[in-house]
Tab-separated table of C-alpha atoms and ligand atoms in Angstrom:
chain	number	residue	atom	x	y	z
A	446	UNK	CA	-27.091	69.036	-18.847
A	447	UNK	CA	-24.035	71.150	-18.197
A	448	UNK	CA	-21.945	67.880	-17.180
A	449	UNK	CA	-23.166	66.190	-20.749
A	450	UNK	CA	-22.201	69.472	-22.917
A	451	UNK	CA	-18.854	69.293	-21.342
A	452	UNK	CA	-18.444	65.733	-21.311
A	453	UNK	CA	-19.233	65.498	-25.521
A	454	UNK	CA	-16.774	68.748	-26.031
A	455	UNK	CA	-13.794	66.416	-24.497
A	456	UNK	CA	-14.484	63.641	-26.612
A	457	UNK	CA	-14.792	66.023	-29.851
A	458	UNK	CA	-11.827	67.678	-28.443
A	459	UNK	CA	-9.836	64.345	-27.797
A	460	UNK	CA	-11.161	62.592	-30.619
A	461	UNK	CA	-9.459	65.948	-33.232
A	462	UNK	CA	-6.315	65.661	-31.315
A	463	UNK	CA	-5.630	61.635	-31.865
A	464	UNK	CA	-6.615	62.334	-35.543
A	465	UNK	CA	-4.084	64.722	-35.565
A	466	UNK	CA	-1.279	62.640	-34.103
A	467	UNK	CA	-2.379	59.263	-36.476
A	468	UNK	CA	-2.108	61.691	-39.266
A	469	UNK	CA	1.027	63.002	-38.496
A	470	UNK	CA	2.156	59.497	-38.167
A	471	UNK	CA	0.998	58.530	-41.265
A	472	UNK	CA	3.008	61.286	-43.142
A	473	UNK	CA	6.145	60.001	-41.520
A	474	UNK	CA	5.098	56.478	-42.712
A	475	UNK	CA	4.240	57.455	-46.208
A	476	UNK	CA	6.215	56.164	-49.040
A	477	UNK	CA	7.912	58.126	-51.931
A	478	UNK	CA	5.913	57.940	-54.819
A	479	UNK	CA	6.857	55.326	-56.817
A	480	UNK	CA	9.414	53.519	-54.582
A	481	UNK	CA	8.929	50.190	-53.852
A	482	UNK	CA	7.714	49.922	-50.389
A	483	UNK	CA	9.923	47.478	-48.431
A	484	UNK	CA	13.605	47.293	-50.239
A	485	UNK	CA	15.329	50.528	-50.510
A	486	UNK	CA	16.427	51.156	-54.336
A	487	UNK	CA	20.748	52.040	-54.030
A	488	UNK	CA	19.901	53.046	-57.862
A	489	UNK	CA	17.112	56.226	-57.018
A	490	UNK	CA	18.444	59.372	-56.430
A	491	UNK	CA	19.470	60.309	-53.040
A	492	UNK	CA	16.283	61.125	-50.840
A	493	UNK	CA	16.068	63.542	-48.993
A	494	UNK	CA	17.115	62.317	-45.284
A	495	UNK	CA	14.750	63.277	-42.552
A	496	UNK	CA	14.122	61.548	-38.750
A	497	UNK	CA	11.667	58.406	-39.054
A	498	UNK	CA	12.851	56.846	-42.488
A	499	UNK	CA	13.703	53.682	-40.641
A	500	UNK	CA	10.094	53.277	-40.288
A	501	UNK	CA	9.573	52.658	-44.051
A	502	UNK	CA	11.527	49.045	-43.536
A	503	UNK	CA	8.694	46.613	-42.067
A	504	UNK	CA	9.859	45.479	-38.784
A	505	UNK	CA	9.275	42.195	-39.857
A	506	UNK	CA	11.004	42.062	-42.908
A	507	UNK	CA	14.906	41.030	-42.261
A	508	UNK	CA	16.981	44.050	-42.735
A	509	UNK	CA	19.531	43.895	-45.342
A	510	UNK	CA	23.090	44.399	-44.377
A	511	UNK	CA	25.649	46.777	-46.611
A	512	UNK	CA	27.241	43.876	-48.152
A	513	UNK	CA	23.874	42.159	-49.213
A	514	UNK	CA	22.572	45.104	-50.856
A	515	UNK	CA	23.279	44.752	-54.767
A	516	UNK	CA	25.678	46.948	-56.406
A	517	UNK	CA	24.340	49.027	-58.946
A	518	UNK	CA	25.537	47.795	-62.610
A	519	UNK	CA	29.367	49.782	-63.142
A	520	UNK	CA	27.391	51.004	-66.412
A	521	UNK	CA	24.537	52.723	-64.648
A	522	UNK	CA	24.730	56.613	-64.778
A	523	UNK	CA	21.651	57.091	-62.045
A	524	UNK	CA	23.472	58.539	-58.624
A	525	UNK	CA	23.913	55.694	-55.704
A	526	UNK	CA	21.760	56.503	-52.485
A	527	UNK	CA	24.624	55.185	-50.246
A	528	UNK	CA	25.876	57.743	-47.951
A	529	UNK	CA	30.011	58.582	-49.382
A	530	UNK	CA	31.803	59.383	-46.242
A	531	UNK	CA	33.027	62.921	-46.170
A	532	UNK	CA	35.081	63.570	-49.275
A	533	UNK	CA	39.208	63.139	-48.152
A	534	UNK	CA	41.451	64.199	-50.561
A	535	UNK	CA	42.032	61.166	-53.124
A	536	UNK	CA	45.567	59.887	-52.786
A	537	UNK	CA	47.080	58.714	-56.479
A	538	UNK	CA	49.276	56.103	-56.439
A	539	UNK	CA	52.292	57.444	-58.709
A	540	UNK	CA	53.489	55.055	-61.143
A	541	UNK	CA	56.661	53.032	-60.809
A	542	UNK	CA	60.178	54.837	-61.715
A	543	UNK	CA	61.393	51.569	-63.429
A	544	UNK	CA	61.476	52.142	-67.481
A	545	UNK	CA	60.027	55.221	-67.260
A	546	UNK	CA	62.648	56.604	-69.688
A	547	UNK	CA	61.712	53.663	-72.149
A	548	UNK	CA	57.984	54.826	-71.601
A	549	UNK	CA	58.869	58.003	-72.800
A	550	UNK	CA	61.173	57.585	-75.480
A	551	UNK	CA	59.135	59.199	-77.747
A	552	UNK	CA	59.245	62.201	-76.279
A	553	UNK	CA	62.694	62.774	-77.463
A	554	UNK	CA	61.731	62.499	-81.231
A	555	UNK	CA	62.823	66.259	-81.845
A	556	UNK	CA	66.419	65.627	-80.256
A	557	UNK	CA	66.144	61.904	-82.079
A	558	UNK	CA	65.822	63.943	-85.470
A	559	UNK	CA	68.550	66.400	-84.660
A	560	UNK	CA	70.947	64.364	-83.773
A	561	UNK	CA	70.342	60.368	-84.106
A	562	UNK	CA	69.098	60.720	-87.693
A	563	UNK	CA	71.088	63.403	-88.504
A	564	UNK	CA	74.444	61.220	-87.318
A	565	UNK	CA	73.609	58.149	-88.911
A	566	UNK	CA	72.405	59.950	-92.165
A	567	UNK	CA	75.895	61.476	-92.277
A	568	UNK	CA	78.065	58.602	-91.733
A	569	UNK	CA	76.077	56.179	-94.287
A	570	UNK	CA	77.442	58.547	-96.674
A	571	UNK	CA	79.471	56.553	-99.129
A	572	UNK	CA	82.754	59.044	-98.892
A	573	UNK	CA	83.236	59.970	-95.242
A	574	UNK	CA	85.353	62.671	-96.319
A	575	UNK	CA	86.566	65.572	-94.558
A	576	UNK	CA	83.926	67.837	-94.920
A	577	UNK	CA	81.691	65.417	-93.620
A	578	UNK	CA	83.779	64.847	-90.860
A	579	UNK	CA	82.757	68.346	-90.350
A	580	UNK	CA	79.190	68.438	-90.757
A	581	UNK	CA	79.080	65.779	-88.359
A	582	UNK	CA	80.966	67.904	-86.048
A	583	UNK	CA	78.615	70.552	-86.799
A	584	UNK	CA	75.724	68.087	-86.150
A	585	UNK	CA	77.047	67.378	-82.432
A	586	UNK	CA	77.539	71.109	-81.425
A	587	UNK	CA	74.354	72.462	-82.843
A	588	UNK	CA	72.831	69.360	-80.158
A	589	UNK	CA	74.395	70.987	-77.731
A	590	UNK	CA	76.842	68.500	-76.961
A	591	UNK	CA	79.943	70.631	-76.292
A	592	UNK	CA	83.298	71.324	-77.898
A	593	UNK	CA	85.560	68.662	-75.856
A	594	UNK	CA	82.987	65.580	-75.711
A	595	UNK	CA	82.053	65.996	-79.401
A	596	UNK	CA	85.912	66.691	-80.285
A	597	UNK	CA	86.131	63.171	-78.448
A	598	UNK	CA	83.291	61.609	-80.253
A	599	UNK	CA	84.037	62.469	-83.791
A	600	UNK	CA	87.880	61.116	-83.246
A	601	UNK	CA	86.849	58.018	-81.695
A	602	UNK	CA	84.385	57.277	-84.319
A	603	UNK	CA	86.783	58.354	-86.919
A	604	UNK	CA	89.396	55.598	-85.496
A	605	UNK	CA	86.696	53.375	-85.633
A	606	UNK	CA	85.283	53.711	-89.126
A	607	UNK	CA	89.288	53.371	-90.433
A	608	UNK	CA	89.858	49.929	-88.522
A	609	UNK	CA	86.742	48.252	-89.561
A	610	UNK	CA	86.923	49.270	-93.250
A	611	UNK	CA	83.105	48.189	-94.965
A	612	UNK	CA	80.159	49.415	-92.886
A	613	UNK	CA	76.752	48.310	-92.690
A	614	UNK	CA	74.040	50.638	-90.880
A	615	UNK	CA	74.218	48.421	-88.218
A	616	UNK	CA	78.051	48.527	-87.587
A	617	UNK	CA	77.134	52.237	-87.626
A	618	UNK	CA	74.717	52.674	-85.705
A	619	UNK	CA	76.695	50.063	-83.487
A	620	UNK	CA	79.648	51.878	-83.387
A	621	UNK	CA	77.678	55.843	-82.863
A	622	UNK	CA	75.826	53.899	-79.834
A	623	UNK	CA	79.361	53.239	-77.984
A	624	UNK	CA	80.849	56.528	-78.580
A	625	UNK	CA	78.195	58.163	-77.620
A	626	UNK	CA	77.706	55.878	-74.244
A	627	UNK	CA	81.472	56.729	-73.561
A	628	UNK	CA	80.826	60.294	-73.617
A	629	UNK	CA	77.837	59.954	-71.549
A	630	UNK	CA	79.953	58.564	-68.791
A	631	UNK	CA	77.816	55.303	-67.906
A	632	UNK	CA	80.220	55.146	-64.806
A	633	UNK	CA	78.609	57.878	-62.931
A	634	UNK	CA	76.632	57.033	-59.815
A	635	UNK	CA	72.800	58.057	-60.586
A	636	UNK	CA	70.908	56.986	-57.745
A	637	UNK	CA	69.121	60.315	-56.167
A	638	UNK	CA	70.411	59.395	-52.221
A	639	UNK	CA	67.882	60.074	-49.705
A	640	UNK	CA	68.693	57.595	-47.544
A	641	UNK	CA	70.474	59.080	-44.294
A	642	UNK	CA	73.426	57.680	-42.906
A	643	UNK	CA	71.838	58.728	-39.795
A	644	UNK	CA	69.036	57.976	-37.907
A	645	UNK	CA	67.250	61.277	-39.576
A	646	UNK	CA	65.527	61.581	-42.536
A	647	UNK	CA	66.942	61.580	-45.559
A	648	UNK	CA	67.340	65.474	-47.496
A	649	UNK	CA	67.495	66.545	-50.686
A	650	UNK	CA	67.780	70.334	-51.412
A	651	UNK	CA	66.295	71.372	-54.778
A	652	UNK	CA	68.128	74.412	-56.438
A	653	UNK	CA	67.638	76.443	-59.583
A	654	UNK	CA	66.674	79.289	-61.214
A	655	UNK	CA	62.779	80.273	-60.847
A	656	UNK	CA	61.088	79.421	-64.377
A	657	UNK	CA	63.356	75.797	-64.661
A	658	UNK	CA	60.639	73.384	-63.536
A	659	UNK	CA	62.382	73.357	-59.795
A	660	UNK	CA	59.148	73.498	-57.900
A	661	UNK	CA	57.518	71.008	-60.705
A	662	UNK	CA	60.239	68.820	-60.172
A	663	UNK	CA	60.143	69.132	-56.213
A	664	UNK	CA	56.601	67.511	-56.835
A	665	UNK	CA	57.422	64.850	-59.120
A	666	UNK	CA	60.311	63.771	-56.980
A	667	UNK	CA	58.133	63.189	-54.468
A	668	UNK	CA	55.162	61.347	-56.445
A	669	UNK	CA	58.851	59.303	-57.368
A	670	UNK	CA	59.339	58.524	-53.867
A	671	UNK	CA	55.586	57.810	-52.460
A	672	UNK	CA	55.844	55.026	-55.317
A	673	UNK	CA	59.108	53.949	-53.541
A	674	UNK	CA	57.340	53.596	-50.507
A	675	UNK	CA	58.529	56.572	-48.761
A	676	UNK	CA	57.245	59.033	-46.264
A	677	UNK	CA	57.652	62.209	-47.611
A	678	UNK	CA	57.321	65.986	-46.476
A	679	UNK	CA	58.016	68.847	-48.144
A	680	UNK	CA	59.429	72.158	-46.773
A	681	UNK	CA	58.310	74.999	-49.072
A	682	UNK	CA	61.210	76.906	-48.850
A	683	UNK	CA	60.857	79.494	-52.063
A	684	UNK	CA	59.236	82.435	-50.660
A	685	UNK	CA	60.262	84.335	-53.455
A	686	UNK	CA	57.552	83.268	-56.469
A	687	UNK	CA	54.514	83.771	-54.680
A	688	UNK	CA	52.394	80.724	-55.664
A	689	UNK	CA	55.600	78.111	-55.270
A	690	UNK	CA	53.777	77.150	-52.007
A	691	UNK	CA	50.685	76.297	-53.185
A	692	UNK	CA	51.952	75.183	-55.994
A	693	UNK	CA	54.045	72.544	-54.185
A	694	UNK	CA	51.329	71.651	-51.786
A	695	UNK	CA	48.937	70.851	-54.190
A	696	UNK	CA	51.431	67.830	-55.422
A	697	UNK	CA	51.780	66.514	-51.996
A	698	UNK	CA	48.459	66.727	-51.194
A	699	UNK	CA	47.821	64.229	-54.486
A	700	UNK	CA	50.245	62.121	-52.926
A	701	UNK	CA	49.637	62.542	-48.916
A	702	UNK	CA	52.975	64.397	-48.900
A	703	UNK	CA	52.762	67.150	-45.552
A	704	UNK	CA	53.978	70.761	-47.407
A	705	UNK	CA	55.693	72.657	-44.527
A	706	UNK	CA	55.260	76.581	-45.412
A	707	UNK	CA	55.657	80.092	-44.208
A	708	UNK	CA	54.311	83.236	-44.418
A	709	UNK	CA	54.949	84.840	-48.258
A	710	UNK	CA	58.419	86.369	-48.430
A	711	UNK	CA	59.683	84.733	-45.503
A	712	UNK	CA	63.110	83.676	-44.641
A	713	UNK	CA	63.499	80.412	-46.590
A	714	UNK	CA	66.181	79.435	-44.061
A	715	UNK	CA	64.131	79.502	-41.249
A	716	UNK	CA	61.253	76.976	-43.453
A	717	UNK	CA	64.302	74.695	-44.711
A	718	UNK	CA	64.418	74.248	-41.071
A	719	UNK	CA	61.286	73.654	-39.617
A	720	UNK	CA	60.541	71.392	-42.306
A	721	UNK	CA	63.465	69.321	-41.376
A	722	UNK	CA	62.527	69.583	-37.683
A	723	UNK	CA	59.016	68.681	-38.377
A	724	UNK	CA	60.229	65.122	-40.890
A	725	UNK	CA	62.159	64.348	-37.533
A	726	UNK	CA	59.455	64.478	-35.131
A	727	UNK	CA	57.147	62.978	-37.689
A	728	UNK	CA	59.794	60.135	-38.597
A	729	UNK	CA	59.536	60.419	-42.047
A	730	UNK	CA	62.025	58.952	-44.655
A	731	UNK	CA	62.515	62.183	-46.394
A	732	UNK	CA	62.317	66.171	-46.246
A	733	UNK	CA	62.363	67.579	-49.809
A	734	UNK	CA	63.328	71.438	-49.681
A	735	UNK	CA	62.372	73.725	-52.796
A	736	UNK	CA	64.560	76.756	-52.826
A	737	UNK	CA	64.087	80.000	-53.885
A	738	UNK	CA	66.221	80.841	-57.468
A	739	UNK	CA	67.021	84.368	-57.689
A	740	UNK	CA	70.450	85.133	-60.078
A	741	UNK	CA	70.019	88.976	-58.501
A	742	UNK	CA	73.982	88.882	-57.333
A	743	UNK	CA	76.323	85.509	-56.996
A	744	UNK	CA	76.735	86.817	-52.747
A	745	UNK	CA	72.725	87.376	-52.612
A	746	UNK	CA	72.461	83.471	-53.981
A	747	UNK	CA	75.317	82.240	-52.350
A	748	UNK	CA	74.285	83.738	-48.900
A	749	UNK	CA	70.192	82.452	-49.159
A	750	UNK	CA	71.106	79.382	-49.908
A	751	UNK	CA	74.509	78.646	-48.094
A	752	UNK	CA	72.007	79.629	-45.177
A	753	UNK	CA	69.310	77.022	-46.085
A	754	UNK	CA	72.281	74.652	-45.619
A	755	UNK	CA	73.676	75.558	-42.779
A	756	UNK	CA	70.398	75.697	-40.672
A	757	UNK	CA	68.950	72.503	-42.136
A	758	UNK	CA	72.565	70.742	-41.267
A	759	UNK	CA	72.083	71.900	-37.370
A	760	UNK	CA	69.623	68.629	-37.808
A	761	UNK	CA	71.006	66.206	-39.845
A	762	UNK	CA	73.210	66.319	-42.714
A	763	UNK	CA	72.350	67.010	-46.657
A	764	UNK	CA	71.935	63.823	-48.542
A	765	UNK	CA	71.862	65.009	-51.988
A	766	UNK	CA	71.446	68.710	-53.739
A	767	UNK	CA	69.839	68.082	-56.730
A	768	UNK	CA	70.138	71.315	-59.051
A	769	UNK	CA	67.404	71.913	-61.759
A	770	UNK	CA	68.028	72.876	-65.214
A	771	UNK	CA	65.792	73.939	-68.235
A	772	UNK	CA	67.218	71.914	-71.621
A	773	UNK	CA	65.676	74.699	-74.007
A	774	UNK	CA	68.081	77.183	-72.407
A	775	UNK	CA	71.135	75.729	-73.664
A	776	UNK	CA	74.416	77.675	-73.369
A	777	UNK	CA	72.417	79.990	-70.983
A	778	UNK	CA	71.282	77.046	-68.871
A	779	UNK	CA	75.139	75.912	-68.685
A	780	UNK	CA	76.264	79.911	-67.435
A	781	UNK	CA	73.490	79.253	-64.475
A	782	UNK	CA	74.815	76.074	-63.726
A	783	UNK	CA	78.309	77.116	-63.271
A	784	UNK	CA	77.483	80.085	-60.972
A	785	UNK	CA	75.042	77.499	-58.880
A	786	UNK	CA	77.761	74.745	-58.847
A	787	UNK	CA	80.147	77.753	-57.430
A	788	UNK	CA	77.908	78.532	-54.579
A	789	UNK	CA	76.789	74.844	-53.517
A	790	UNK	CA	78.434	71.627	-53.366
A	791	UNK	CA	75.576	70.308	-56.613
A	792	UNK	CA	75.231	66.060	-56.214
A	793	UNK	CA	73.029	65.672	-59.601
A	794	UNK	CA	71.323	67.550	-62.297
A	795	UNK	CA	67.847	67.136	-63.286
A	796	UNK	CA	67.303	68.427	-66.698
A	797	UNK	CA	63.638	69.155	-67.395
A	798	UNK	CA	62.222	70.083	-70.709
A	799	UNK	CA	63.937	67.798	-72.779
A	800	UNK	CA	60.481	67.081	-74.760
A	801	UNK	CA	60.806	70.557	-75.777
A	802	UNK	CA	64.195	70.799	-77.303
A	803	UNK	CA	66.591	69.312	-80.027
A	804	UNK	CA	69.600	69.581	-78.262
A	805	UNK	CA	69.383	66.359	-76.567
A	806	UNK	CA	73.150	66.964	-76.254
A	807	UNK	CA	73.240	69.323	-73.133
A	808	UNK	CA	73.219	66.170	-71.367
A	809	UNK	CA	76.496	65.540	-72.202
A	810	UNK	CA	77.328	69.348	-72.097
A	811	UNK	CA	76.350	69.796	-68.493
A	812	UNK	CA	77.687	66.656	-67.237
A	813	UNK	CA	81.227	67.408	-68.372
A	814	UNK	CA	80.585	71.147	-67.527
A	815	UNK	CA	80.311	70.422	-63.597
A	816	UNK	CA	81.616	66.780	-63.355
A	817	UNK	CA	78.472	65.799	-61.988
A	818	UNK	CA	75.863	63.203	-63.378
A	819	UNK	CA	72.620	63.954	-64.674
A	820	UNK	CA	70.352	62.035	-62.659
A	821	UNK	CA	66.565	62.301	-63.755
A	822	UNK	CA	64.870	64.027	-66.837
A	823	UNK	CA	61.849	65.858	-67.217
A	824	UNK	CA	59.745	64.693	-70.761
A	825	UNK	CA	56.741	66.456	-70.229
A	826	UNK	CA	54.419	68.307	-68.060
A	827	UNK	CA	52.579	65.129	-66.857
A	828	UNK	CA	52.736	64.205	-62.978
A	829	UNK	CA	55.016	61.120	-63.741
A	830	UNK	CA	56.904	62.716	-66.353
A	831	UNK	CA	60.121	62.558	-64.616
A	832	UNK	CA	62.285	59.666	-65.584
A	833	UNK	CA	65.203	58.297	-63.818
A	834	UNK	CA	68.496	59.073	-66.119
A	835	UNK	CA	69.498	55.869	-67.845
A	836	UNK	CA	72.190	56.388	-70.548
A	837	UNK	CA	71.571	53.566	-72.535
A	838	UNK	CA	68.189	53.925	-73.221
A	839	UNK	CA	68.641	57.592	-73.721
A	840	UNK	CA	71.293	56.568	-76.784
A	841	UNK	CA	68.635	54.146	-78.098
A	842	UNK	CA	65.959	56.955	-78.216
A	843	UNK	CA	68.397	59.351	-80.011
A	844	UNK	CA	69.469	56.523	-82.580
A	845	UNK	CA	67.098	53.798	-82.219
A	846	UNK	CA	67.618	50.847	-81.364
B	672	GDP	P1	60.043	77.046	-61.032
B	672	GDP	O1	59.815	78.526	-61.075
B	672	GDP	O2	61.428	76.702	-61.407
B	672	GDP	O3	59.625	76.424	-59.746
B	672	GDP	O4	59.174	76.453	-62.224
B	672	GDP	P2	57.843	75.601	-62.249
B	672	GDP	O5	58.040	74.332	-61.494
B	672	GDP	O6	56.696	76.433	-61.875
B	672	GDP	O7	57.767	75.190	-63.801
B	672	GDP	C1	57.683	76.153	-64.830
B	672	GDP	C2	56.945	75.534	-66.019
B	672	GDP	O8	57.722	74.504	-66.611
B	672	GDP	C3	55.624	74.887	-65.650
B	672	GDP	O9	54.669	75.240	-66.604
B	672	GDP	C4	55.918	73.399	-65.723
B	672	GDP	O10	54.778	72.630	-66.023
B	672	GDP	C5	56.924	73.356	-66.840
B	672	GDP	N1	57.760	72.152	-66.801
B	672	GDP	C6	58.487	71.684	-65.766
B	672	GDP	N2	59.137	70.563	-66.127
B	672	GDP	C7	58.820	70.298	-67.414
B	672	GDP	C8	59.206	69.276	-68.375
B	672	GDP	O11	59.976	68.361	-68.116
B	672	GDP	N3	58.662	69.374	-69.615
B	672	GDP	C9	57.812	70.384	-69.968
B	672	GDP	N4	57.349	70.417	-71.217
B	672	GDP	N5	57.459	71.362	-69.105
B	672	GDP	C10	57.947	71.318	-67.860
């Protein structure tokens, strides 16, 4: 009796527990509510993953590779249940430096106003008399354009307008485009040289006063460069403004540009370097350093960055030092670029904000001021707002073509 009462409470006992393990096998098979039981649906919302979801593909039902599954229509809003592989930062592809000036001709409309219009308004005057003579004068300095180039301008134009006797707008505007080419110096060399001589990276220093658009510009040199196929890294070299680093990393990063920094306040000389030590090792094709801009004393600038110099040419030598100027300052921007010019050996001038100003003519200003050409332009605030410096299609934008 005994061995009968124990024998039934093992197969009660047995009989719960396999209940209990088909049960729990059955959750794991169960299907969402809803879902279609054999093909998974890429358009549902993401399930929840948990162990033993294989099981809810039939084992004899052919299993659908990644490539066979269909996409989901472009147009479809619902989320896609295939697994994204951990989110890397997305890489832009800058656009191409080629006619980037012609892209954003536009941009110049306030300088085009100022000085184009104003130009050709004044010599389609029927009397060019002297006091027009004068008021086109006027027209050139107000632009910014300088005492010597526009004394140049006015008398070549002047010649001109006696020799050829009738004038149509178009001999005009024909004749303002030349004069205004020849004071732009076409002649000057323009290309921004990071190619090394050596087998070293190329470097370009960055200079300028803090508030000019140097780090900005640092950033879209670079974007410039990735779209020229280069392998760029940055040395974050102005300790001085507190967010330049970040600042500057953040526009590598959206190119895959390395941003070598140091602690806040650091010596800048001491980044310039590693940065340039660190594009060696890495083999890059170019080491872009942003400076620090302080105007506290001429010796304070002149020793930070005759330092940066020095230390980064214990590698390899400087291949261009690109010096950053803010077109809205105007005369002021020209006082800073003479002190700058005194302390280092300046290749090229970027001017940035020209979108911002109607004195277009600080191109020729600066130029003539240092004897150096201006190489790219800023027109906006836009990542690929920074245009390689062609004089002819600057004159067109000013005048039209
Ligand atoms: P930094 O102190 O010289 O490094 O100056 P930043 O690079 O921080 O630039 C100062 C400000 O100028 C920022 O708001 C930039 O977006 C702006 N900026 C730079 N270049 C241009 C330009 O070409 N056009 C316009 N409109 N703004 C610019």
């Amino acid at each position: 009796m005994e061995l009968i009462l124990a024998v039934v409470i093992a197969v009660v006992v047995l009989g719960v527990l396999g209940g209990l393990v088909v049960g729990g096998r059955k959750k794991k098979t169960k299907t969402l509510p809803g879902a279609p039981p054999t093909t998974p649906d890429i358009t549902a919302p993401p399930a929840e993953p948990h162990i033993g979801d294989e099981a809810e593909t039939p084992r004899d039902e052919p299993r659908r590779t990644i490539e066979e599954v269909d996409l989901p229509d472009a147009t479809a809003t619902a989320p896609v249940a295939v697994e994204e592989p951990p989110a890397a930062p997305e890489i832009e592809i800058p656009e191409p430096t080629a006619g980037r000036l012609v892209r954003l001709r536009a941009r110049l409309s306030r300088s085009q106003n100022a000085l184009g219009k104003g130009l050709l308004t004044l010599l389609s005057r029927e009397h060019l008399d002297e006091d027009t003579w004068e008021e086109i004068e006027d027209t050139l300095l107000t632009a910014d354009v300088g005492v010597q180039p526009t004394q140049e301008l006015v008398e070549g134009l002047r010649e001109r307008v006696r020799v050829l006797g009738t004038r149509t707008p178009e001999d005009l505007r024909g004749l303002l485009r030349e004069e205004l080419l020849k004071i732009l110096v076409p002649e000057f060399d323009r290309v921004v040289h990071t190619e090394s001589p050596l087998d070293t990276p190329g470097i370009v220093m960055v200079v300028g006063v803090n508030g000019t658009g140097k780090t900005t510009t640092t950033g879209k040199l670079a974007r410039v460069l990735v779209a020229d196929g280069k392998n760029v890294v940055l040395g974050a070299a102005d300790t001085f403004r507190a967010a330049a680093a970040d600042q500057l990393q953040t526009w590598g990063e959206r190119v895959g540009a390395r941003t070598v920094r140091g602690p806040e306040g650091g010596d800048p000389a001491s980044i310039a370097f590693d940065a340039v030590k660190e594009g060696i090792e890495e083999g890059a094709d170019v080491v872009l350093i942003d400076t620090a801009g302080r105007l506290h004393t001429k010796t304070g600038l002149m020793d930070e960055l005759g330092k940066v110099k020095r230390v980064v040419e214990k590698h390899a030598p400087l291949d261009e030092i690109l010096l950053v100027l803010d077109a809205t300052t105007g005369q002021n921007g020209l006082v800073q670029a003479r002190v700058f010019a005194e302390v280092v050996d300046i290749t090229g001038i970027v001017l940035t904000k020209l979108d911002g100003t109607a004195k277009g003519g600080i191109v020729i200003a600066v130029q003539r001021e240092l004897g150096v050409p201006v190489k790219l332009v800023g027109l906006g605030e836009g990542a690929d707002d920074l245009a390689p410096f062609e004089p002819e299609a600057f004159v067109d934008a000013l005048i039209g073509e």
